[in-house]
Structures are given as C-alpha cells and as structure tokens.
PDB file of C-alpha atoms in Angstrom:
ATOM      1  CA  MET A   1     -49.510 -69.656 -68.191  1.00 97.00           C
ATOM      2  CA  ARG A   2     -47.600 -71.935 -70.734  1.00 98.00           C
ATOM      3  CA  ALA A   3     -45.011 -70.679 -73.045  1.00 98.00           C
ATOM      4  CA  ALA A   4     -42.474 -72.433 -75.309  1.00 98.00           C
ATOM      5  CA  VAL A   5     -38.877 -71.539 -74.488  1.00 98.00           C
ATOM      6  CA  VAL A   6     -35.221 -72.706 -74.508  1.00 97.00           C
ATOM      7  CA  ASN A   7     -32.981 -72.740 -71.571  1.00 96.00           C
ATOM      8  CA  ALA A   8     -30.074 -74.220 -73.734  1.00 96.00           C
ATOM      9  CA  PHE A   9     -29.181 -74.227 -77.382  1.00 97.00           C
ATOM     10  CA  GLY A  10     -29.575 -77.177 -79.705  1.00 96.00           C
ATOM     11  CA  GLY A  11     -31.995 -79.291 -81.541  1.00 95.00           C
ATOM     12  CA  PRO A  12     -35.906 -79.272 -81.460  1.00 96.00           C
ATOM     13  CA  GLU A  13     -35.632 -81.139 -78.318  1.00 96.00           C
ATOM     14  CA  ARG A  14     -34.394 -78.233 -76.554  1.00 97.00           C
ATOM     15  CA  VAL A  15     -37.836 -76.605 -76.935  1.00 97.00           C
ATOM     16  CA  GLU A  16     -39.632 -76.633 -73.494  1.00 97.00           C
ATOM     17  CA  ILE A  17     -43.135 -75.805 -72.342  1.00 98.00           C
ATOM     18  CA  ALA A  18     -42.643 -73.719 -69.247  1.00 97.00           C
ATOM     19  CA  GLU A  19     -44.973 -72.359 -66.624  1.00 97.00           C
ATOM     20  CA  VAL A  20     -44.276 -68.614 -66.378  1.00 97.00           C
ATOM     21  CA  ALA A  21     -45.982 -65.505 -65.047  1.00 97.00           C
ATOM     22  CA  VAL A  22     -48.865 -63.965 -67.134  1.00 98.00           C
ATOM     23  CA  PRO A  23     -47.189 -60.699 -68.520  1.00 97.00           C
ATOM     24  CA  VAL A  24     -48.616 -57.269 -67.574  1.00 97.00           C
ATOM     25  CA  PRO A  25     -48.853 -54.529 -70.130  1.00 97.00           C
ATOM     26  CA  ALA A  26     -47.020 -51.279 -69.343  1.00 97.00           C
ATOM     27  CA  ALA A  27     -47.849 -47.877 -70.652  1.00 98.00           C
ATOM     28  CA  GLY A  28     -48.342 -47.998 -74.338  1.00 97.00           C
ATOM     29  CA  GLN A  29     -48.716 -51.751 -74.482  1.00 98.00           C
ATOM     30  CA  VAL A  30     -51.545 -54.236 -74.890  1.00 98.00           C
ATOM     31  CA  ARG A  31     -51.882 -57.823 -73.605  1.00 98.00           C
ATOM     32  CA  VAL A  32     -53.058 -60.363 -76.286  1.00 98.00           C
ATOM     33  CA  ARG A  33     -54.681 -63.630 -75.558  1.00 98.00           C
ATOM     34  CA  VAL A  34     -52.884 -65.685 -78.145  1.00 98.00           C
ATOM     35  CA  ARG A  35     -55.161 -67.849 -80.511  1.00 98.00           C
ATOM     36  CA  ALA A  36     -52.417 -68.842 -83.088  1.00 98.00           C
ATOM     37  CA  ALA A  37     -48.720 -68.022 -83.730  1.00 98.00           C
ATOM     38  CA  GLY A  38     -46.484 -68.797 -86.619  1.00 97.00           C
ATOM     39  CA  VAL A  39     -43.282 -70.724 -86.427  1.00 97.00           C
ATOM     40  CA  ASN A  40     -40.718 -69.138 -88.636  1.00 95.00           C
ATOM     41  CA  PRO A  41     -37.138 -70.102 -89.660  1.00 93.00           C
ATOM     42  CA  VAL A  42     -35.897 -67.378 -87.294  1.00 95.00           C
ATOM     43  CA  ASP A  43     -37.265 -69.452 -84.460  1.00 96.00           C
ATOM     44  CA  GLY A  44     -35.155 -72.303 -85.335  1.00 95.00           C
ATOM     45  CA  ALA A  45     -32.122 -69.758 -85.552  1.00 95.00           C
ATOM     46  CA  VAL A  46     -32.985 -68.468 -82.072  1.00 96.00           C
ATOM     47  CA  ARG A  47     -33.121 -72.124 -80.818  1.00 97.00           C
ATOM     48  CA  VAL A  48     -29.763 -73.106 -82.087  1.00 96.00           C
ATOM     49  CA  GLY A  49     -28.249 -69.710 -80.617  1.00 95.00           C
ATOM     50  CA  VAL A  50     -27.496 -67.836 -83.656  1.00 94.00           C
ATOM     51  CA  PHE A  51     -28.454 -64.515 -81.904  1.00 94.00           C
ATOM     52  CA  GLY A  52     -26.733 -65.262 -78.748  1.00 95.00           C
ATOM     53  CA  GLY A  53     -28.350 -65.150 -75.326  1.00 94.00           C
ATOM     54  CA  ALA A  54     -26.516 -68.258 -73.689  1.00 94.00           C
ATOM     55  CA  GLY A  55     -27.460 -68.841 -70.104  1.00 92.00           C
ATOM     56  CA  GLN A  56     -30.937 -67.014 -70.424  1.00 94.00           C
ATOM     57  CA  ARG A  57     -34.419 -68.386 -70.754  1.00 96.00           C
ATOM     58  CA  ILE A  58     -35.395 -67.260 -74.398  1.00 97.00           C
ATOM     59  CA  GLY A  59     -39.036 -67.090 -75.462  1.00 97.00           C
ATOM     60  CA  LEU A  60     -39.770 -68.204 -78.990  1.00 98.00           C
ATOM     61  CA  GLY A  61     -42.257 -66.724 -81.416  1.00 98.00           C
ATOM     62  CA  TRP A  62     -42.623 -63.436 -83.324  1.00 97.00           C
ATOM     63  CA  ASP A  63     -46.142 -63.667 -85.057  1.00 96.00           C
ATOM     64  CA  VAL A  64     -49.493 -63.531 -83.105  1.00 98.00           C
ATOM     65  CA  ALA A  65     -53.159 -63.732 -83.823  1.00 98.00           C
ATOM     66  CA  GLY A  66     -55.605 -63.466 -81.003  1.00 98.00           C
ATOM     67  CA  GLU A  67     -57.642 -60.918 -79.069  1.00 98.00           C
ATOM     68  CA  ILE A  68     -56.786 -58.076 -76.799  1.00 98.00           C
ATOM     69  CA  ASP A  69     -57.135 -59.060 -73.289  1.00 96.00           C
ATOM     70  CA  GLU A  70     -55.962 -55.949 -71.419  1.00 97.00           C
ATOM     71  CA  VAL A  71     -55.082 -52.609 -72.282  1.00 97.00           C
ATOM     72  CA  GLY A  72     -52.160 -50.668 -70.584  1.00 96.00           C
ATOM     73  CA  PRO A  73     -52.131 -46.968 -69.664  1.00 96.00           C
ATOM     74  CA  GLU A  74     -51.684 -44.352 -72.332  1.00 95.00           C
ATOM     75  CA  VAL A  75     -53.191 -46.675 -75.231  1.00 96.00           C
ATOM     76  CA  GLU A  76     -55.751 -45.128 -77.382  1.00 93.00           C
ATOM     77  CA  GLY A  77     -57.779 -46.915 -80.077  1.00 92.00           C
ATOM     78  CA  TRP A  78     -57.715 -50.137 -78.661  1.00 96.00           C
ATOM     79  CA  THR A  79     -60.020 -51.978 -76.392  1.00 96.00           C
ATOM     80  CA  ALA A  80     -60.469 -55.437 -74.824  1.00 96.00           C
ATOM     81  CA  GLY A  81     -62.023 -58.144 -77.016  1.00 96.00           C
ATOM     82  CA  ARG A  82     -60.630 -56.602 -80.408  1.00 97.00           C
ATOM     83  CA  ARG A  83     -59.224 -59.290 -82.672  1.00 98.00           C
ATOM     84  CA  VAL A  84     -55.604 -58.361 -83.643  1.00 98.00           C
ATOM     85  CA  ILE A  85     -52.550 -59.647 -85.222  1.00 98.00           C
ATOM     86  CA  GLY A  86     -49.100 -58.316 -84.456  1.00 98.00           C
ATOM     87  CA  LEU A  87     -45.274 -58.806 -84.617  1.00 98.00           C
ATOM     88  CA  HIS A  88     -43.250 -59.286 -81.390  1.00 97.00           C
ATOM     89  CA  TYR A  89     -39.889 -58.211 -82.715  1.00 95.00           C
ATOM     90  CA  GLY A  90     -36.587 -59.384 -81.131  1.00 92.00           C
ATOM     91  CA  PRO A  91     -34.632 -62.750 -81.181  1.00 92.00           C
ATOM     92  CA  VAL A  92     -33.458 -62.683 -77.598  1.00 95.00           C
ATOM     93  CA  LYS A  93     -36.407 -62.086 -75.317  1.00 96.00           C
ATOM     94  CA  PRO A  94     -37.680 -63.783 -72.190  1.00 96.00           C
ATOM     95  CA  LEU A  95     -41.105 -64.467 -73.680  1.00 97.00           C
ATOM     96  CA  GLY A  96     -42.394 -64.621 -77.283  1.00 97.00           C
ATOM     97  CA  THR A  97     -45.684 -65.236 -79.086  1.00 98.00           C
ATOM     98  CA  HIS A  98     -45.575 -69.074 -78.455  1.00 98.00           C
ATOM     99  CA  ALA A  99     -47.400 -68.651 -75.307  1.00 98.00           C
ATOM    100  CA  GLU A 100     -50.952 -68.198 -74.010  1.00 98.00           C
ATOM    101  CA  TYR A 101     -50.532 -64.493 -73.548  1.00 98.00           C
ATOM    102  CA  VAL A 102     -48.201 -61.944 -75.086  1.00 98.00           C
ATOM    103  CA  VAL A 103     -47.532 -58.265 -74.507  1.00 98.00           C
ATOM    104  CA  LEU A 104     -46.867 -55.964 -77.290  1.00 98.00           C
ATOM    105  CA  ASP A 105     -46.522 -52.214 -78.055  1.00 97.00           C
ATOM    106  CA  ALA A 106     -49.812 -50.952 -79.177  1.00 97.00           C
ATOM    107  CA  SER A 107     -48.024 -49.482 -82.401  1.00 97.00           C
ATOM    108  CA  ALA A 108     -47.106 -53.207 -83.269  1.00 98.00           C
ATOM    109  CA  VAL A 109     -50.681 -54.578 -83.734  1.00 98.00           C
ATOM    110  CA  ALA A 110     -53.328 -54.132 -86.302  1.00 98.00           C
ATOM    111  CA  ALA A 111     -56.981 -55.269 -86.499  1.00 98.00           C
ATOM    112  CA  ALA A 112     -56.970 -59.001 -87.665  1.00 98.00           C
ATOM    113  CA  PRO A 113     -58.272 -59.611 -91.153  1.00 98.00           C
ATOM    114  CA  GLU A 114     -61.962 -60.572 -91.409  1.00 97.00           C
ATOM    115  CA  ALA A 115     -61.607 -62.757 -94.452  1.00 96.00           C
ATOM    116  CA  VAL A 116     -59.429 -65.454 -92.756  1.00 97.00           C
ATOM    117  CA  ASP A 117     -59.334 -67.122 -89.221  1.00 97.00           C
ATOM    118  CA  ASP A 118     -56.652 -66.608 -86.525  1.00 97.00           C
ATOM    119  CA  THR A 119     -54.841 -69.753 -87.800  1.00 97.00           C
ATOM    120  CA  ALA A 120     -54.190 -68.050 -91.422  1.00 97.00           C
ATOM    121  CA  ALA A 121     -53.831 -64.712 -89.945  1.00 98.00           C
ATOM    122  CA  ALA A 122     -50.891 -65.619 -87.698  1.00 97.00           C
ATOM    123  CA  GLY A 123     -48.813 -66.321 -90.682  1.00 96.00           C
ATOM    124  CA  LEU A 124     -48.929 -62.729 -91.918  1.00 98.00           C
ATOM    125  CA  PRO A 125     -47.099 -60.304 -89.674  1.00 98.00           C
ATOM    126  CA  LEU A 126     -43.325 -61.442 -89.942  1.00 97.00           C
ATOM    127  CA  SER A 127     -43.648 -62.829 -93.484  1.00 97.00           C
ATOM    128  CA  GLY A 128     -45.761 -60.094 -94.822  1.00 97.00           C
ATOM    129  CA  LEU A 129     -43.738 -57.125 -93.344  1.00 98.00           C
ATOM    130  CA  THR A 130     -40.482 -58.753 -94.557  1.00 97.00           C
ATOM    131  CA  ALA A 131     -41.783 -59.113 -98.102  1.00 97.00           C
ATOM    132  CA  ALA A 132     -43.380 -55.647 -98.200  1.00 97.00           C
ATOM    133  CA  ARG A 133     -40.217 -54.004 -97.015  1.00 96.00           C
ATOM    134  CA  ALA A 134     -38.073 -55.848 -99.407  1.00 97.00           C
ATOM    135  CA  VAL A 135     -40.383 -54.758-102.420  1.00 98.00           C
ATOM    136  CA  ASP A 136     -40.063 -51.098-101.104  1.00 97.00           C
ATOM    137  CA  LEU A 137     -36.459 -51.301-100.848  1.00 97.00           C
ATOM    138  CA  LEU A 138     -36.111 -52.404-104.516  1.00 98.00           C
ATOM    139  CA  GLY A 139     -37.224 -48.810-105.437  1.00 97.00           C
ATOM    140  CA  LEU A 140     -38.055 -49.915-109.075  1.00 98.00           C
ATOM    141  CA  ALA A 141     -40.609 -48.112-111.364  1.00 97.00           C
ATOM    142  CA  PRO A 142     -43.402 -49.899-112.701  1.00 98.00           C
ATOM    143  CA  GLY A 143     -42.660 -51.952-115.576  1.00 98.00           C
ATOM    144  CA  SER A 144     -39.231 -52.801-114.403  1.00 98.00           C
ATOM    145  CA  SER A 145     -38.012 -56.485-114.132  1.00 98.00           C
ATOM    146  CA  VAL A 146     -37.543 -58.307-110.895  1.00 98.00           C
ATOM    147  CA  LEU A 147     -36.433 -61.800-110.034  1.00 98.00           C
ATOM    148  CA  VAL A 148     -37.858 -63.287-106.981  1.00 98.00           C
ATOM    149  CA  THR A 149     -35.783 -66.167-105.739  1.00 97.00           C
ATOM    150  CA  GLY A 150     -37.359 -68.764-103.443  1.00 95.00           C
ATOM    151  CA  ALA A 151     -40.720 -67.710-104.988  1.00 96.00           C
ATOM    152  CA  ALA A 152     -42.653 -70.780-103.748  1.00 94.00           C
ATOM    153  CA  GLY A 153     -41.844 -70.060-100.255  1.00 93.00           C
ATOM    154  CA  VAL A 154     -43.857 -67.983 -97.758  1.00 95.00           C
ATOM    155  CA  VAL A 155     -42.005 -64.869 -97.900  1.00 96.00           C
ATOM    156  CA  GLY A 156     -41.114 -65.253-101.676  1.00 96.00           C
ATOM    157  CA  GLY A 157     -44.758 -66.028-102.487  1.00 96.00           C
ATOM    158  CA  LEU A 158     -45.878 -62.886-100.753  1.00 97.00           C
ATOM    159  CA  ALA A 159     -43.109 -60.901-102.322  1.00 98.00           C
ATOM    160  CA  VAL A 160     -44.388 -62.084-105.845  1.00 98.00           C
ATOM    161  CA  GLN A 161     -47.873 -60.934-105.180  1.00 98.00           C
ATOM    162  CA  LEU A 162     -46.784 -57.616-103.785  1.00 98.00           C
ATOM    163  CA  ALA A 163     -44.145 -56.896-106.660  1.00 98.00           C
ATOM    164  CA  VAL A 164     -46.969 -57.643-109.178  1.00 98.00           C
ATOM    165  CA  ARG A 165     -49.134 -55.110-107.330  1.00 97.00           C
ATOM    166  CA  ALA A 166     -46.366 -52.552-107.598  1.00 97.00           C
ATOM    167  CA  GLY A 167     -46.428 -52.919-111.378  1.00 98.00           C
ATOM    168  CA  LEU A 168     -43.186 -54.900-111.639  1.00 98.00           C
ATOM    169  CA  VAL A 169     -42.670 -57.671-114.309  1.00 98.00           C
ATOM    170  CA  VAL A 170     -41.864 -60.697-112.010  1.00 98.00           C
ATOM    171  CA  THR A 171     -39.682 -63.603-112.807  1.00 98.00           C
ATOM    172  CA  ALA A 172     -40.231 -66.371-110.232  1.00 98.00           C
ATOM    173  CA  LEU A 173     -37.450 -68.598-109.435  1.00 98.00           C
ATOM    174  CA  ALA A 174     -38.342 -71.890-107.626  1.00 96.00           C
ATOM    175  CA  GLY A 175     -38.536 -75.665-107.945  1.00 94.00           C
ATOM    176  CA  ALA A 176     -39.619 -77.121-111.271  1.00 94.00           C
ATOM    177  CA  GLN A 177     -42.912 -78.447-109.690  1.00 94.00           C
ATOM    178  CA  ASP A 178     -43.831 -74.951-108.364  1.00 94.00           C
ATOM    179  CA  GLU A 179     -44.265 -73.307-111.702  1.00 96.00           C
ATOM    180  CA  GLU A 180     -48.098 -73.297-111.947  1.00 96.00           C
ATOM    181  CA  PHE A 181     -48.252 -72.214-108.405  1.00 95.00           C
ATOM    182  CA  VAL A 182     -45.899 -69.094-108.746  1.00 96.00           C
ATOM    183  CA  ARG A 183     -47.632 -68.195-112.045  1.00 97.00           C
ATOM    184  CA  SER A 184     -50.938 -68.220-110.230  1.00 96.00           C
ATOM    185  CA  LEU A 185     -49.417 -65.690-107.877  1.00 96.00           C
ATOM    186  CA  GLY A 186     -48.953 -63.419-110.889  1.00 96.00           C
ATOM    187  CA  ALA A 187     -45.399 -64.314-111.988  1.00 97.00           C
ATOM    188  CA  ALA A 188     -44.911 -63.456-115.759  1.00 97.00           C
ATOM    189  CA  GLU A 189     -41.984 -65.720-116.145  1.00 97.00           C
ATOM    190  CA  PHE A 190     -40.505 -68.736-114.412  1.00 98.00           C
ATOM    191  CA  VAL A 191     -36.893 -70.018-114.033  1.00 97.00           C
ATOM    192  CA  ALA A 192     -36.565 -73.544-112.472  1.00 96.00           C
ATOM    193  CA  ARG A 193     -34.019 -73.858-109.540  1.00 93.00           C
ATOM    194  CA  GLY A 194     -30.410 -74.109-110.816  1.00 91.00           C
ATOM    195  CA  GLY A 195     -31.343 -72.078-113.980  1.00 93.00           C
ATOM    196  CA  VAL A 196     -30.673 -68.581-115.025  1.00 93.00           C
ATOM    197  CA  PRO A 197     -33.229 -65.897-116.342  1.00 94.00           C
ATOM    198  CA  ALA A 198     -33.195 -65.251-120.160  1.00 92.00           C
ATOM    199  CA  ALA A 199     -31.793 -61.752-119.732  1.00 95.00           C
ATOM    200  CA  PRO A 200     -30.501 -59.740-116.823  1.00 97.00           C
ATOM    201  CA  VAL A 201     -33.126 -58.078-114.626  1.00 98.00           C
ATOM    202  CA  ASP A 202     -33.364 -54.786-113.120  1.00 98.00           C
ATOM    203  CA  GLY A 203     -33.669 -56.111-109.624  1.00 98.00           C
ATOM    204  CA  VAL A 204     -33.380 -59.365-107.595  1.00 98.00           C
ATOM    205  CA  LEU A 205     -35.270 -59.832-104.285  1.00 98.00           C
ATOM    206  CA  ASP A 206     -33.313 -62.764-102.871  1.00 97.00           C
ATOM    207  CA  ALA A 207     -35.943 -64.633-100.529  1.00 95.00           C
ATOM    208  CA  ALA A 208     -33.831 -67.843-101.041  1.00 93.00           C
ATOM    209  CA  VAL A 209     -30.603 -66.264 -99.885  1.00 92.00           C
ATOM    210  CA  LEU A 210     -28.719 -67.160-102.873  1.00 94.00           C
ATOM    211  CA  GLY A 211     -26.334 -64.213-102.445  1.00 94.00           C
ATOM    212  CA  GLU A 212     -23.535 -63.862-105.161  1.00 94.00           C
ATOM    213  CA  ALA A 213     -25.552 -66.311-107.568  1.00 94.00           C
ATOM    214  CA  ALA A 214     -28.453 -64.047-107.403  1.00 95.00           C
ATOM    215  CA  LEU A 215     -26.563 -60.800-107.734  1.00 96.00           C
ATOM    216  CA  SER A 216     -25.166 -62.288-111.094  1.00 96.00           C
ATOM    217  CA  PHE A 217     -28.576 -61.991-112.542  1.00 97.00           C
ATOM    218  CA  VAL A 218     -28.816 -58.249-111.994  1.00 98.00           C
ATOM    219  CA  ARG A 219     -28.028 -55.850-114.864  1.00 98.00           C
ATOM    220  CA  ASP A 220     -25.213 -53.356-114.391  1.00 97.00           C
ATOM    221  CA  GLY A 221     -26.582 -50.455-112.111  1.00 97.00           C
ATOM    222  CA  GLY A 222     -29.524 -52.442-110.916  1.00 98.00           C
ATOM    223  CA  VAL A 223     -30.622 -53.421-107.537  1.00 98.00           C
ATOM    224  CA  TYR A 224     -30.207 -56.530-105.168  1.00 98.00           C
ATOM    225  CA  VAL A 225     -32.204 -56.842-102.023  1.00 98.00           C
ATOM    226  CA  GLY A 226     -31.400 -59.451 -99.411  1.00 95.00           C
ATOM    227  CA  LEU A 227     -33.457 -60.852 -96.547  1.00 91.00           C
ATOM    228  CA  ARG A 228     -30.633 -61.729 -94.155  1.00 82.00           C
ATOM    229  CA  PRO A 229     -28.964 -58.810 -92.375  1.00 79.00           C
ATOM    230  CA  HIS A 230     -25.352 -58.829 -92.630  1.00 80.00           C
ATOM    231  CA  GLY A 231     -25.565 -61.626 -95.177  1.00 80.00           C
ATOM    232  CA  ALA A 232     -25.675 -59.706 -98.600  1.00 86.00           C
ATOM    233  CA  PRO A 233     -22.947 -60.165-101.188  1.00 91.00           C
ATOM    234  CA  THR A 234     -20.560 -57.402-101.994  1.00 90.00           C
ATOM    235  CA  ALA A 235     -21.683 -54.781-104.470  1.00 93.00           C
ATOM    236  CA  GLU A 236     -20.256 -54.805-107.873  1.00 94.00           C
ATOM    237  CA  ARG A 237     -21.003 -53.447-111.488  1.00 95.00           C
ATOM    238  CA  GLY A 238     -22.773 -50.395-109.914  1.00 96.00           C
ATOM    239  CA  ILE A 239     -25.419 -52.626-108.444  1.00 97.00           C
ATOM    240  CA  ARG A 240     -27.170 -51.024-105.365  1.00 97.00           C
ATOM    241  CA  VAL A 241     -27.127 -53.747-102.604  1.00 97.00           C
ATOM    242  CA  GLU A 242     -29.783 -53.483 -99.815  1.00 95.00           C
ATOM    243  CA  GLU A 243     -30.367 -55.687 -96.748  1.00 92.00           C
ATOM    244  CA  GLN A 244     -33.928 -55.889 -95.351  1.00 88.00           C
ATOM    245  CA  GLU A 245     -34.471 -56.031 -91.657  1.00 88.00           C
ATOM    246  CA  VAL A 246     -38.061 -56.356 -90.431  1.00 92.00           C
ATOM    247  CA  ALA A 247     -39.611 -54.046 -88.012  1.00 93.00           C
ATOM    248  CA  ALA A 248     -42.787 -54.093 -85.930  1.00 95.00           C
ATOM    249  CA  ASP A 249     -45.079 -51.665 -87.765  1.00 95.00           C
ATOM    250  CA  GLY A 250     -48.851 -51.872 -87.070  1.00 97.00           C
ATOM    251  CA  ALA A 251     -49.671 -49.398 -89.651  1.00 97.00           C
ATOM    252  CA  HIS A 252     -48.017 -51.155 -92.322  1.00 97.00           C
ATOM    253  CA  LEU A 253     -49.440 -54.449 -91.091  1.00 98.00           C
ATOM    254  CA  GLY A 254     -52.867 -52.953 -91.354  1.00 98.00           C
ATOM    255  CA  ARG A 255     -52.258 -52.184 -95.034  1.00 98.00           C
ATOM    256  CA  LEU A 256     -51.372 -55.805 -95.762  1.00 98.00           C
ATOM    257  CA  VAL A 257     -54.460 -56.820 -93.770  1.00 98.00           C
ATOM    258  CA  ALA A 258     -56.695 -54.856 -96.014  1.00 98.00           C
ATOM    259  CA  LEU A 259     -55.027 -56.652 -99.014  1.00 98.00           C
ATOM    260  CA  VAL A 260     -55.982 -59.969 -97.553  1.00 98.00           C
ATOM    261  CA  ASP A 261     -59.373 -58.834 -96.904  1.00 97.00           C
ATOM    262  CA  ALA A 262     -59.740 -57.694-100.565  1.00 96.00           C
ATOM    263  CA  GLY A 263     -58.580 -61.182-101.670  1.00 94.00           C
ATOM    264  CA  ALA A 264     -55.355 -59.616-103.076  1.00 94.00           C
ATOM    265  CA  LEU A 265     -52.889 -61.398-100.898  1.00 95.00           C
ATOM    266  CA  THR A 266     -52.856 -65.096-100.414  1.00 92.00           C
ATOM    267  CA  LEU A 267     -51.899 -66.712 -97.047  1.00 95.00           C
ATOM    268  CA  ARG A 268     -50.823 -70.244 -96.835  1.00 94.00           C
ATOM    269  CA  VAL A 269     -50.803 -72.739 -93.828  1.00 96.00           C
ATOM    270  CA  ALA A 270     -48.676 -75.810 -94.054  1.00 94.00           C
ATOM    271  CA  ASP A 271     -49.910 -77.470 -90.902  1.00 94.00           C
ATOM    272  CA  THR A 272     -51.293 -76.574 -87.455  1.00 96.00           C
ATOM    273  CA  LEU A 273     -50.026 -78.041 -84.101  1.00 97.00           C
ATOM    274  CA  GLU A 274     -50.908 -77.329 -80.501  1.00 97.00           C
ATOM    275  CA  LEU A 275     -48.478 -75.362 -78.200  1.00 97.00           C
ATOM    276  CA  ALA A 276     -47.654 -78.647 -76.530  1.00 97.00           C
ATOM    277  CA  ASP A 277     -46.142 -79.897 -79.775  1.00 97.00           C
ATOM    278  CA  ALA A 278     -43.922 -76.743 -80.362  1.00 97.00           C
ATOM    279  CA  ALA A 279     -40.811 -79.120 -80.327  1.00 97.00           C
ATOM    280  CA  LYS A 280     -42.412 -81.147 -83.103  1.00 96.00           C
ATOM    281  CA  ALA A 281     -43.145 -77.784 -85.147  1.00 96.00           C
ATOM    282  CA  HIS A 282     -39.396 -77.127 -84.949  1.00 96.00           C
ATOM    283  CA  ALA A 283     -38.480 -80.511 -86.365  1.00 94.00           C
ATOM    284  CA  LEU A 284     -40.810 -79.818 -88.978  1.00 94.00           C
ATOM    285  CA  LEU A 285     -39.190 -76.530 -89.943  1.00 90.00           C
ATOM    286  CA  ALA A 286     -36.359 -78.614 -91.489  1.00 79.00           C
ATOM    287  CA  ALA A 287     -38.487 -80.700 -93.536  1.00 78.00           C
ATOM    288  CA  PRO A 288     -37.984 -80.317 -97.284  1.00 73.00           C
ATOM    289  CA  GLY A 289     -40.928 -79.224 -99.326  1.00 69.00           C
ATOM    290  CA  THR A 290     -42.927 -77.509 -96.764  1.00 73.00           C
ATOM    291  CA  ARG A 291     -45.377 -75.152 -98.531  1.00 81.00           C
ATOM    292  CA  GLY A 292     -46.956 -72.506 -96.209  1.00 90.00           C
ATOM    293  CA  ARG A 293     -46.265 -71.475 -92.474  1.00 94.00           C
ATOM    294  CA  LEU A 294     -46.456 -73.893 -89.622  1.00 96.00           C
ATOM    295  CA  ILE A 295     -48.833 -72.582 -87.043  1.00 97.00           C
ATOM    296  CA  LEU A 296     -49.044 -73.231 -83.295  1.00 98.00           C
ATOM    297  CA  THR A 297     -52.749 -73.010 -82.004  1.00 97.00           C
ATOM    298  CA  ILE A 298     -53.482 -72.146 -78.352  1.00 94.00           C
ATOM    299  CA  ALA A 299     -56.755 -73.084 -77.030  1.00 82.00           C
TER     300      ALA A 299
END
C-alpha cells in the first residue's frame, strides 16, 4: 500500500510516498480502509524532528475517517464495513493515517458522523478531542468567563463552541477579520489580535499558544489551560496552570460525533488534496490565513 512517511527531517520536500506492507490488526485492534485523513500542525512538527526519531522511517497522520476493513481477535462491537473515525495517537510511529490502511486500537474509534462526509469527519478526532479536553480542564462553573485565544483556528473554533455549550461566557481573541465568524460560533465578546479583554477573565484556553501574554488576562486565582505539553507559562497570582495532552478515546470521540450529527458542532475543511500531494499539504500548513483543516483523500 501507499503511505506518506519521512526518512529524514526537514521541509515539506522530505515527505515521501512509500510502498509499505499492509498492516495486520492484532488482538483488540481494527484495520481501517482510509478514505480521508486530516493534516495537522503536529504533522509538520513530526516532519522537522521536534519529537525525535532520527534514523527511523516515521509515518505521518493522526486523524482518520474510513471504514473498518478487518477486525482483529478479541474485538467486540465492530464489524467490517462500519464507517468510523479515529485518532492514531503518537508522534513517532512507523505508519500513520496518511496511508491507504491503518490499524487502530478498537477503543480509539467511534462510529462516523452521519451528517457529514468522510472528508469533513476526518478533521474531528485530533482537534475535537484536544478542544474538548481543554474545556474540561478549565473546570469552570456555568456563567464563568473564559477567553479563547486563536478562536478562528480549527481547535480554537471548536473550543469556543464547546465552551458555550458548557455554559461559559466566551470572549474570542482572533484576527479583526474573524469577528463575525467567531461570534457565529457563540462568542459573546471579541478581542482583536494584539488587544486585551475589557476585564480579567476567570480562565484562558490558549489555543494560539500565547503563553505569558495570555496568562496576564486571567484574574487572580483563575485558570490557564495550554495546548502544548511542557510549554505552559509559570503559574503566578494563584492561577492554576494546566497543560492539555490529547489521548485516543473512542467513547469521548463518540460524544463529539453526536454533537456533529445534532448540528451543534461545526467542522471546517480548508482544502482537500490527494495522498500523492502530501508534500504540498505540508507546504500549505505554513500558509497564513488558512481557515479549516487540510484533508488528504485516499481513493
């Protein structure tokens, strides 16, 4: 089968389409025939060597949408032919989801949403689970105020919607041109990039990774949630500082799918490219102003 891999770190030109063996599911696993897979910033970080793995063939891709092709031993509740989405966690792995087939733990997949196609669904697992976990880590009571930085981005936009559903009063921080969009997601207040909120907030969900600048917006004794492990600012003024790290969780993903099917969670696709154009997708990752997830489609 074909798979997008890197054998040496560097720019988008390091992304290769290799011929590799079709993986075989072990006990507790399913094999998915990939129809679409999200291209995330973490893929670019893997490509340049942020997570290590020098000298290894590293497979790219965390998100997947497709159908189960084969069920391994000791798997219950899943059968071949079921449409699913899932998260293939791990930065350094021999094969990722940017491939024709991928093997996942059965616990990492959920039934695909019925309201959207595989292309849109492929952008949900990593971004949705990241946003949902971050909102949970805020631990704020309904009616509390929260500022979401990077609110027009994929993770930030999902976080705005999930925070509003949790009863929080959301201020969105984004580019000036994005005010109408983030308000359409439910944000009550808006701050243009470079500005500051009118008053300190109970919590910040820092999807833009502003760090100390975002921490300064939080009231004494509030909470800051960062999305980059080991990248959060030092706690001060009694502020609780949390670092979110995503995990493969099919049950949680299923709850997000239900929101998509109910029309309560909006997914955005910026562009679609074929697997053969994976290197081009990596070049587009760095393009300014991208709104939505880049998706690789696999026929």
